[in-house]
Coordinates of C-alpha atoms in Angstrom, one line a residue:
Chain A
X1 CA 19.1 -71.7 -228.9
X2 CA 19.5 -72.1 -225.1
X3 CA 17.3 -70.6 -222.5
X4 CA 20.3 -68.5 -221.3
X5 CA 20.9 -67.2 -224.8
X6 CA 17.3 -66.0 -225.1
X7 CA 17.2 -64.3 -221.9
X8 CA 20.6 -62.6 -222.5
X9 CA 19.6 -61.4 -225.9
X10 CA 16.4 -60.0 -224.5
X11 CA 18.3 -58.0 -221.9
X12 CA 20.8 -56.6 -224.5
X13 CA 17.9 -55.6 -226.8
X14 CA 16.1 -53.8 -223.9
X15 CA 19.2 -52.0 -222.5
X16 CA 21.0 -51.0 -225.8
X17 CA 17.9 -50.3 -227.8
X18 CA 19.2 -52.4 -230.8
X19 CA 17.2 -54.6 -233.1
X20 CA 16.9 -58.2 -232.0
X21 CA 18.5 -59.6 -235.2
X22 CA 21.7 -57.6 -234.7
X23 CA 22.2 -59.5 -231.3
X24 CA 23.9 -62.4 -232.8
X25 CA 26.1 -64.6 -230.5
X26 CA 29.3 -63.3 -232.0
X27 CA 28.3 -59.7 -231.8
X28 CA 30.6 -57.5 -229.9
X29 CA 28.9 -55.2 -227.4
X30 CA 31.2 -52.2 -228.2
X31 CA 32.0 -52.7 -231.9
X32 CA 28.7 -54.1 -233.2
X33 CA 26.0 -53.0 -230.8
X34 CA 27.1 -49.4 -230.0
X35 CA 27.7 -49.9 -226.2
X36 CA 30.3 -48.0 -224.1
X37 CA 32.0 -49.1 -221.1
X38 CA 29.2 -47.9 -218.8
X39 CA 26.6 -49.7 -220.9
X40 CA 28.6 -52.9 -220.3
X41 CA 28.7 -52.3 -216.5
X42 CA 24.8 -51.9 -216.6
X43 CA 24.4 -55.0 -218.7
X44 CA 26.5 -57.1 -216.3
X45 CA 24.4 -55.8 -213.4
X46 CA 21.3 -56.9 -215.4
X47 CA 22.7 -60.3 -216.0
X48 CA 23.5 -60.7 -212.4
X49 CA 19.9 -59.8 -211.4
X50 CA 18.4 -62.0 -214.1
X51 CA 20.4 -65.1 -213.4
X52 CA 21.3 -64.8 -209.7
X53 CA 25.0 -65.0 -210.6
X54 CA 27.8 -62.8 -209.3
X55 CA 30.1 -61.5 -212.1
X56 CA 33.2 -60.1 -210.5
X57 CA 35.0 -57.1 -212.2
X58 CA 37.9 -59.1 -213.6
X59 CA 35.4 -61.6 -215.2
X60 CA 33.2 -58.7 -216.4
X61 CA 36.1 -57.2 -218.2
X62 CA 36.5 -60.3 -220.3
X63 CA 33.0 -60.2 -221.5
X64 CA 33.1 -58.6 -224.9
X65 CA 30.6 -60.5 -227.0
X66 CA 27.1 -61.9 -226.5
X67 CA 28.5 -65.5 -226.5
X68 CA 31.1 -64.5 -223.8
X69 CA 28.2 -63.5 -221.6
X70 CA 26.2 -66.6 -222.3
X71 CA 29.1 -68.8 -221.6
X72 CA 30.1 -67.2 -218.4
X73 CA 26.5 -67.4 -217.1
X74 CA 26.0 -71.1 -218.1
X75 CA 29.3 -72.0 -216.3
X76 CA 28.7 -70.1 -213.2
X77 CA 24.9 -70.1 -212.5
X78 CA 23.7 -72.0 -209.5
Chain B
X1 CA 46.8 -11.8 -234.5
X2 CA 45.2 -9.4 -237.0
X3 CA 44.0 -7.0 -234.4
X4 CA 44.8 -4.1 -236.6
X5 CA 43.2 -5.6 -239.6
X6 CA 41.5 -3.2 -242.0
X7 CA 37.7 -3.0 -241.8
X8 CA 35.0 -1.4 -239.8
X9 CA 36.4 -0.1 -236.5
X10 CA 39.7 -1.8 -237.0
X11 CA 39.1 -4.2 -234.1
X12 CA 37.0 -6.9 -235.8
X13 CA 36.2 -9.9 -233.9
X14 CA 36.6 -13.4 -235.4
X15 CA 40.0 -12.5 -236.9
X16 CA 42.4 -13.9 -234.4
X17 CA 44.7 -17.0 -235.2
X18 CA 42.4 -19.0 -237.3
X19 CA 38.9 -18.3 -238.4
X20 CA 38.1 -21.9 -238.0
X21 CA 39.0 -22.0 -234.3
X22 CA 36.3 -19.5 -233.4
X23 CA 38.5 -17.7 -231.0
X24 CA 37.0 -14.5 -229.8
X25 CA 38.2 -11.7 -227.5
X26 CA 36.1 -9.0 -225.8
X27 CA 36.4 -6.1 -228.1
X28 CA 34.5 -2.8 -227.6
X29 CA 32.7 -3.5 -230.9
X30 CA 31.1 -6.5 -229.3
X31 CA 28.9 -4.1 -227.3
X32 CA 27.1 -3.5 -230.5
X33 CA 26.2 -7.1 -231.2
X34 CA 22.4 -7.6 -231.2
X35 CA 20.8 -10.8 -230.3
X36 CA 17.7 -12.2 -231.9
X37 CA 15.6 -15.3 -231.6
X38 CA 15.5 -17.6 -234.6
X39 CA 14.1 -20.8 -233.3
X40 CA 11.7 -22.1 -230.7
X41 CA 11.0 -25.4 -229.0
X42 CA 8.4 -26.5 -226.4
X43 CA 7.4 -29.6 -224.5
X44 CA 4.6 -28.6 -222.1
X45 CA 1.5 -30.1 -220.5
X46 CA -0.5 -28.5 -223.5
X47 CA 1.5 -30.0 -226.3
X48 CA 4.9 -31.1 -227.5
X49 CA 5.5 -28.7 -230.3
X50 CA 5.2 -24.9 -230.4
X51 CA 2.1 -24.5 -232.5
X52 CA 0.0 -27.0 -230.6
X53 CA 1.0 -25.5 -227.3
X54 CA 0.2 -22.0 -228.4
X55 CA -3.1 -23.0 -230.1
X56 CA -4.2 -24.7 -226.9
X57 CA -3.1 -21.8 -224.7
X58 CA -4.9 -19.2 -226.7
X59 CA -8.0 -21.5 -226.7
X60 CA -8.0 -21.3 -222.9
X61 CA -7.3 -25.0 -222.4
X62 CA -5.8 -26.3 -219.0
X63 CA -3.1 -28.9 -218.8
X64 CA -4.0 -29.8 -215.2
X65 CA -5.3 -33.1 -214.1
X66 CA -5.0 -35.8 -211.4
X67 CA -1.5 -37.1 -211.0
X68 CA -1.1 -40.3 -213.2
X69 CA 2.7 -40.7 -213.1
X70 CA 2.5 -42.5 -209.7
X71 CA 0.0 -43.4 -207.1
X72 CA -0.6 -40.1 -205.3
X73 CA -3.4 -41.2 -203.0
X74 CA -1.3 -40.6 -199.9
X75 CA -0.1 -37.1 -201.0
X76 CA -1.7 -33.9 -199.9
X77 CA -1.4 -32.7 -203.4
X78 CA -2.8 -35.1 -205.9
X79 CA -2.9 -32.9 -209.1
X80 CA -0.4 -31.6 -211.5
X81 CA 0.2 -30.4 -215.0
X82 CA 1.8 -33.5 -216.6
X83 CA 3.3 -33.7 -220.0
X84 CA 0.8 -36.1 -221.8
X85 CA 1.7 -39.6 -223.0
X86 CA 2.5 -40.1 -226.7
X87 CA -1.0 -41.6 -227.4
X88 CA -2.7 -38.4 -226.2
X89 CA -4.0 -35.9 -228.8
X90 CA -1.3 -33.5 -227.8
X91 CA 1.2 -36.0 -226.1
X92 CA 4.8 -36.1 -226.2
X93 CA 6.7 -38.8 -228.0
X94 CA 10.2 -39.2 -226.5
X95 CA 11.3 -41.5 -229.2
X96 CA 11.0 -38.7 -231.8
X97 CA 14.3 -37.0 -231.0
X98 CA 15.9 -38.9 -228.1
X99 CA 17.6 -42.3 -228.5
X100 CA 16.1 -45.3 -226.7
X101 CA 19.2 -45.9 -224.8
X102 CA 19.5 -42.3 -223.5
X103 CA 15.8 -42.4 -222.5
X104 CA 16.5 -45.3 -220.2
X105 CA 19.5 -43.6 -218.7
X106 CA 18.4 -40.0 -217.8
X107 CA 15.6 -38.3 -216.0
X108 CA 12.6 -36.8 -217.7
X109 CA 13.9 -33.2 -217.6
X110 CA 16.8 -34.2 -219.8
X111 CA 14.5 -36.0 -222.2
X112 CA 12.3 -32.9 -222.4
X113 CA 15.3 -30.6 -222.8
X114 CA 16.9 -32.6 -225.6
X115 CA 13.6 -32.7 -227.5
X116 CA 12.9 -28.9 -227.1
X117 CA 16.4 -28.1 -228.2
X118 CA 16.0 -30.3 -231.3
X119 CA 12.8 -28.5 -232.1
X120 CA 14.4 -25.1 -231.8
X121 CA 17.3 -26.1 -234.0
X122 CA 15.0 -27.5 -236.7
X123 CA 12.9 -24.3 -236.5
X124 CA 15.9 -22.2 -237.0
X125 CA 17.1 -24.4 -239.9
X126 CA 20.3 -25.1 -238.1
X127 CA 20.3 -28.9 -237.8
X128 CA 23.0 -29.2 -240.5
X129 CA 25.8 -26.7 -239.5
X130 CA 29.3 -26.7 -240.9
X131 CA 32.1 -27.2 -238.6
X132 CA 33.0 -23.5 -238.2
X133 CA 29.5 -22.7 -237.0
X134 CA 29.4 -25.7 -234.7
X135 CA 32.4 -24.2 -232.9
X136 CA 30.5 -20.9 -232.5
X137 CA 27.3 -22.5 -231.3
X138 CA 26.8 -23.2 -227.6
X139 CA 24.2 -24.4 -225.1
X140 CA 22.9 -22.9 -221.9
X141 CA 20.0 -25.0 -221.0
X142 CA 19.4 -25.3 -217.2
X143 CA 17.1 -26.9 -214.6
X144 CA 15.9 -25.8 -211.3
X145 CA 16.1 -29.1 -209.5
X146 CA 17.3 -31.6 -212.1
X147 CA 17.1 -35.3 -211.7
X148 CA 15.0 -35.8 -208.6
X149 CA 13.0 -38.9 -209.8
X150 CA 16.3 -40.8 -210.3
X151 CA 17.7 -39.6 -207.1
X152 CA 14.6 -41.0 -205.4
X153 CA 14.5 -44.4 -207.2
X154 CA 18.3 -45.0 -207.0
X155 CA 18.2 -44.1 -203.2
X156 CA 15.7 -47.0 -202.9
X157 CA 17.9 -49.3 -204.9
X158 CA 20.8 -48.4 -202.7
X159 CA 18.8 -49.0 -199.6
X160 CA 17.2 -52.3 -200.6
X161 CA 19.9 -54.0 -202.9
X162 CA 23.1 -52.2 -202.0
X163 CA 25.7 -50.1 -203.7
X164 CA 26.5 -52.7 -206.3
X165 CA 23.1 -52.3 -207.9
X166 CA 23.2 -48.5 -208.3
X167 CA 23.1 -47.6 -212.0
X168 CA 26.5 -46.7 -213.7
X169 CA 24.4 -44.0 -215.3
X170 CA 23.1 -42.6 -212.0
X171 CA 25.2 -39.4 -211.9
X172 CA 25.3 -38.2 -215.4
X173 CA 21.6 -39.1 -215.8
X174 CA 20.6 -36.6 -213.1
X175 CA 23.1 -33.7 -213.5
X176 CA 21.5 -30.4 -214.4
X177 CA 24.2 -29.6 -217.0
X178 CA 23.5 -32.8 -218.9
X179 CA 20.9 -31.2 -221.2
X180 CA 23.5 -29.0 -222.5
X181 CA 26.0 -31.8 -222.5
X182 CA 23.6 -34.2 -224.3
X183 CA 22.6 -31.6 -226.9
X184 CA 26.1 -30.6 -227.6
X185 CA 27.1 -34.2 -228.2
X186 CA 24.0 -34.9 -230.4
X187 CA 24.6 -32.0 -232.7
X188 CA 28.4 -31.5 -232.3
X189 CA 28.1 -28.0 -230.8
X190 CA 31.5 -26.9 -229.5
X191 CA 30.6 -23.4 -228.2
X192 CA 30.1 -22.4 -224.6
X193 CA 28.5 -25.2 -222.6
X194 CA 26.7 -23.9 -219.6
X195 CA 23.7 -24.6 -217.3
X196 CA 22.0 -22.2 -215.0
X197 CA 20.6 -23.4 -211.7
X198 CA 18.5 -20.7 -210.1
X199 CA 15.3 -22.5 -209.2
X200 CA 12.3 -21.0 -210.9
X201 CA 14.4 -18.2 -212.5
X202 CA 16.5 -20.7 -214.4
X203 CA 14.8 -20.4 -217.8
X204 CA 14.9 -16.7 -217.8
X205 CA 18.5 -16.5 -216.5
X206 CA 19.6 -19.0 -219.1
X207 CA 18.2 -16.9 -222.0
X208 CA 19.6 -13.6 -220.6
X209 CA 23.0 -15.1 -219.8
X210 CA 23.2 -16.8 -223.2
X211 CA 22.3 -13.5 -224.9
X212 CA 25.2 -11.9 -223.1
X213 CA 27.6 -14.7 -224.3
X214 CA 26.6 -13.7 -227.9
X215 CA 27.0 -10.1 -227.2
X216 CA 30.4 -10.6 -225.6
X217 CA 31.5 -12.6 -228.8
X218 CA 31.8 -16.1 -227.0
X219 CA 29.3 -17.5 -229.5
X220 CA 27.2 -16.6 -232.6
X221 CA 24.4 -19.0 -231.8
X222 CA 23.2 -20.2 -228.4
X223 CA 20.6 -22.8 -227.6
X224 CA 19.1 -21.4 -224.3
X225 CA 16.3 -22.4 -222.0
X226 CA 15.3 -24.6 -219.1
X227 CA 13.5 -27.8 -218.2
X228 CA 12.0 -29.6 -215.3
X229 CA 10.5 -32.9 -214.5
X230 CA 9.9 -33.4 -210.8
X231 CA 6.4 -34.9 -210.8
X232 CA 7.5 -37.7 -208.6
X233 CA 6.6 -38.6 -205.0
X234 CA 9.5 -36.8 -203.4
X235 CA 9.1 -33.7 -205.5
X236 CA 5.4 -33.4 -204.9
X237 CA 5.8 -34.1 -201.1
X238 CA 8.6 -31.6 -200.8
X239 CA 6.8 -28.7 -202.4
X240 CA 3.6 -29.6 -200.5
X241 CA 5.5 -29.6 -197.2
X242 CA 7.0 -26.3 -198.0
X243 CA 3.4 -25.1 -198.3
X244 CA 3.9 -24.0 -201.8
X245 CA 1.5 -26.3 -203.7
X246 CA -2.2 -26.0 -204.1
X247 CA -3.7 -28.9 -202.0
X248 CA -7.3 -27.7 -201.8
X249 CA -8.5 -28.4 -205.4
X250 CA -7.7 -32.1 -205.8
X251 CA -11.2 -32.7 -207.0
X252 CA -11.1 -29.7 -209.4
X253 CA -7.6 -29.8 -210.9
X254 CA -8.3 -27.5 -213.9
X255 CA -9.4 -24.8 -211.5
X256 CA -6.5 -25.1 -209.1
X257 CA -4.1 -22.6 -210.8
X258 CA -5.8 -19.3 -210.4
X259 CA -3.3 -16.5 -210.2
X260 CA -4.5 -13.2 -208.8
X261 CA -7.9 -14.8 -207.9
X262 CA -9.1 -14.5 -204.3
X263 CA -9.3 -18.3 -203.9
X264 CA -5.7 -19.0 -205.1
X265 CA -4.0 -21.4 -202.7
X266 CA -0.6 -22.4 -204.1
X267 CA 0.9 -23.4 -207.4
X268 CA 0.2 -26.5 -209.5
X269 CA 3.3 -28.3 -210.6
X270 CA 4.0 -28.5 -214.2
X271 CA 6.8 -30.1 -216.2
X272 CA 8.4 -29.8 -219.7
X273 CA 11.0 -27.7 -221.3
X274 CA 11.4 -24.5 -223.4
X275 CA 14.5 -23.8 -225.6
X276 CA 15.1 -20.9 -228.0
X277 CA 17.8 -20.5 -230.6
X278 CA 19.5 -17.1 -229.9
X279 CA 21.6 -15.8 -232.7
X280 CA 23.7 -12.7 -233.4
X281 CA 21.5 -10.3 -235.6
X282 CA 24.0 -9.9 -238.6
X283 CA 24.6 -13.7 -238.6
X284 CA 20.9 -14.4 -238.7
X285 CA 20.3 -11.8 -241.4
X286 CA 23.2 -13.0 -243.6
X287 CA 21.7 -16.5 -243.7
X288 CA 18.2 -15.3 -244.3
X289 CA 16.9 -16.7 -241.0
X290 CA 13.3 -16.2 -239.8
X291 CA 13.6 -13.7 -237.0
X292 CA 11.0 -13.8 -234.2
X293 CA 12.1 -11.0 -232.0
X294 CA 15.1 -9.4 -230.4
X295 CA 16.3 -9.9 -226.8
X296 CA 16.7 -6.4 -225.9
X297 CA 16.6 -6.3 -222.1
X298 CA 17.8 -8.5 -219.2
X299 CA 17.8 -7.7 -215.5
X300 CA 18.6 -9.8 -212.5
X301 CA 18.7 -9.3 -208.8
X302 CA 18.5 -10.9 -205.3
X303 CA 15.9 -10.4 -202.7
X304 CA 18.3 -10.9 -199.7
X305 CA 15.2 -11.7 -197.7
X306 CA 14.0 -15.3 -197.2
X307 CA 14.7 -18.8 -198.7
X308 CA 11.1 -19.3 -200.0
X309 CA 9.0 -16.1 -199.4
X310 CA 9.6 -13.2 -201.7
X311 CA 10.4 -9.8 -200.3
X312 CA 7.0 -8.4 -199.0
X313 CA 7.5 -5.2 -200.9
X314 CA 8.9 -7.0 -204.0
X315 CA 12.1 -4.9 -204.0
X316 CA 14.1 -7.6 -205.8
X317 CA 11.5 -8.0 -208.5
X318 CA 11.4 -4.2 -209.0
X319 CA 15.2 -4.1 -209.3
X320 CA 15.3 -6.8 -211.9
X321 CA 12.5 -5.2 -214.1
X322 CA 14.1 -1.8 -213.9
X323 CA 17.5 -3.1 -214.9
X324 CA 15.9 -4.9 -217.9
X325 CA 14.1 -1.8 -219.0
X326 CA 17.3 0.2 -218.7
X327 CA 19.3 -2.2 -220.7
X328 CA 16.6 -2.3 -223.3
X329 CA 16.6 1.4 -223.6
X330 CA 12.8 1.3 -223.4
X331 CA 10.3 3.5 -221.6
X332 CA 7.7 1.8 -219.3
X333 CA 5.0 2.7 -222.0
X334 CA 6.9 0.5 -224.6
X335 CA 5.9 -2.6 -222.7
X336 CA 2.6 -3.9 -224.1
X337 CA 2.6 -7.3 -222.4
X338 CA 3.9 -8.8 -219.1
X339 CA 4.0 -12.5 -218.7
X340 CA 4.0 -12.5 -215.0
X341 CA 5.7 -14.9 -212.7
X342 CA 2.2 -15.2 -211.1
X343 CA 2.3 -18.7 -209.5
X344 CA -1.1 -18.6 -208.0
X345 CA 0.3 -18.0 -204.5
X346 CA 0.1 -15.0 -202.2
X347 CA 3.2 -13.7 -203.9
X348 CA 1.1 -12.7 -207.0
X349 CA 0.0 -9.4 -205.5
X350 CA 3.6 -8.6 -204.4
X351 CA 4.7 -9.0 -208.0
X352 CA 1.8 -6.9 -209.2
X353 CA 2.7 -4.1 -206.8
X354 CA 6.2 -4.1 -208.1
X355 CA 5.0 -4.1 -211.7
X356 CA 2.8 -1.1 -210.9
X357 CA 5.8 0.8 -209.5
X358 CA 7.9 0.1 -212.5
X359 CA 5.4 0.7 -215.2
X360 CA 3.5 3.4 -213.4
X361 CA 0.5 4.9 -215.2
X362 CA 1.7 3.1 -218.4
X363 CA 0.4 -0.2 -216.9
X364 CA -3.0 0.9 -217.8
X365 CA -2.2 0.6 -221.5
X366 CA -0.5 -2.9 -221.0
X367 CA -1.8 -6.4 -220.5
X368 CA -0.4 -8.8 -217.9
X369 CA -1.2 -12.5 -217.6
X370 CA 0.0 -15.6 -216.0
X371 CA 0.1 -18.6 -218.2
X372 CA 0.8 -20.8 -215.2
X373 CA -2.9 -20.8 -214.9
X374 CA -2.9 -23.1 -218.0
X375 CA 0.4 -25.1 -217.9
X376 CA 1.2 -25.0 -214.2
X377 CA 4.6 -24.0 -212.9
X378 CA 7.4 -25.5 -214.9
X379 CA 9.9 -24.4 -212.3
X380 CA 13.3 -24.2 -214.0
X381 CA 11.6 -24.4 -217.4
X382 CA 9.0 -21.7 -216.6
X383 CA 11.1 -18.6 -217.6
X384 CA 12.1 -20.0 -221.0
X385 CA 8.6 -21.3 -221.9
X386 CA 7.0 -18.0 -220.9
X387 CA 9.6 -16.0 -222.8
X388 CA 8.6 -18.1 -225.8
X389 CA 4.9 -17.1 -225.1
X390 CA 6.0 -13.5 -225.1
X391 CA 7.6 -14.0 -228.5
X392 CA 4.5 -15.6 -229.9
X393 CA 2.4 -12.8 -228.5
X394 CA 4.5 -10.4 -230.5
X395 CA 4.3 -12.7 -233.6
X396 CA 0.5 -13.1 -233.5
X397 CA -0.5 -9.8 -231.7
X398 CA -2.5 -11.7 -229.2
X399 CA -2.0 -12.2 -225.4
X400 CA -2.8 -15.4 -223.6
X401 CA -5.3 -15.4 -220.8
X402 CA -5.1 -16.0 -217.0
X403 CA -7.5 -18.9 -216.5
X404 CA -9.7 -19.1 -213.5
X405 CA -9.5 -15.5 -212.6
X406 CA -13.1 -15.2 -211.6
X407 CA -12.8 -13.0 -208.4
X408 CA -9.8 -10.8 -208.8
X409 CA -8.0 -10.1 -205.5
X410 CA -7.7 -6.6 -204.0
X411 CA -5.2 -4.4 -205.7
X412 CA -5.8 -5.8 -209.2
X413 CA -8.4 -3.0 -210.1
X414 CA -7.5 -1.2 -213.3
X415 CA -5.0 -3.7 -214.4
X416 CA -5.7 -5.9 -217.5
X417 CA -4.9 -9.3 -216.2
X418 CA -6.5 -10.9 -219.4
X419 CA -9.0 -13.0 -217.5
X420 CA -10.3 -16.2 -218.9
X421 CA -9.9 -15.4 -222.6
X422 CA -7.1 -14.4 -224.9
X423 CA -7.1 -10.9 -226.1
X424 CA -6.0 -9.5 -229.5
X425 CA -4.0 -6.4 -229.1
X426 CA -0.8 -4.6 -230.2
X427 CA 2.3 -6.3 -228.8
X428 CA 5.5 -4.5 -229.7
X429 CA 7.6 -5.4 -226.6
X430 CA 6.9 -8.0 -223.8
X431 CA 8.5 -8.6 -220.4
X432 CA 8.8 -12.0 -218.7
X433 CA 9.3 -12.1 -215.0
X434 CA 10.7 -15.2 -213.1
X435 CA 11.4 -15.4 -209.5
X436 CA 13.0 -18.4 -207.5
X437 CA 13.5 -19.8 -204.2
X438 CA 16.6 -18.3 -202.5
X439 CA 15.3 -14.9 -203.6
X440 CA 16.6 -14.9 -207.2
X441 CA 15.0 -12.7 -209.8
X442 CA 15.2 -12.3 -213.5
X443 CA 13.3 -10.2 -216.1
X444 CA 13.8 -10.6 -219.9
X445 CA 12.4 -8.2 -222.5
X446 CA 11.8 -9.2 -226.1
X447 CA 10.8 -6.8 -228.8
X448 CA 9.6 -7.0 -232.4
X449 CA 12.6 -6.5 -234.8

């Protein structure tokens, strides 16, 4: 597991209050982890802070699963 | 619409359209509906459940201490009555009834309110309601100030990191009506969803207004009460600057709240929540509910005088008490216990003078205490928490003490202010007073059924 994946999962667990084992890479934030649209806004903000990346709204809208987030961050972080 | 349906009085409520929709109209018969209390919930500096709080209160314990929530070393006031952490003997475990995610998103007053409402529903045996009853069950849980800690911290985020870092949960995590909102979502309650905002009268107004909603037929069950959580730098500084807080007992926090005492010097801030389940009497009886007391009287008024100071003659307070007595159909001599607003400020003696005028000679047979001496001033939660104390005084036939009342001020002679220790006595009916900034007054009378 990559360093990015570890850090993303930690943020998800902390923000959504879900068990770590549920945060698999193909887990959907909304369907599997009980998030709503505002929770995703908050998660995206936390990713931006943690990784120093900027995730514009149109990109954020496409982040639906844990792996979507990891992939975007790995491709765009400085 | 079956307005002419046969039955008592012909104009029965709960008959229109569909029983399941819970549609009510105001019919004259609603004037006969009585409102009783069938559940209680408390989160206070003396405990996070009703029996613990009450036992500590009767034992004469104080919930005051140095502020631990933040570094208060640069504040004029460095003490408060904080709700204790989960690992304390009578601490509060937020995780018991509030989801982890919600705890992160909302301010403490909402967390306290959700928990107290849950306790009250559990106590009333109403956690599992059918859909019909859910539509006839509402919430009226308010707050005086609301989400001040979050407003403070997100303002700093805005200033330091810019608008793009402000939490998407900022607004609905601070709004005062979000206790009622969260509770209704958690338990599926589709009746009236309301929230009073009348500063330190909030809790009493919430109960009085919710009782009226039941009387009017808007609901059969209401969760009613108030909550506050403003022990944060801005809240403490604001009240200290308004010269309302005690700032001269920082080295003796447990002695700081001393209503009616000559050395009183401002209130001590508390936090927490009080919520009751109010229920239409016949409904409660039919399901065999435990009935604590009846809400028989409610009075409200305005001082029309000053934003923070009470009317020097206590005219507004007097009007509220007289209205509550009239509505209750009680005589002054029927009131055995008064839970005073008694904040440990100069206003205490103004309230006492008003009580003397209302109860007259009958005051000599009553007891009057201020439980703010033990738990501090819960602001928007105060009236609800203190009405619960009135209810428990009726249940257990004992009145809680006014702590630290060592040198009673002039004008208190001949009045039983229950100094220092609780007192066993007959309590048939009890009156709670709550007065707030802006000159808003509320009195609630509860009576044994």
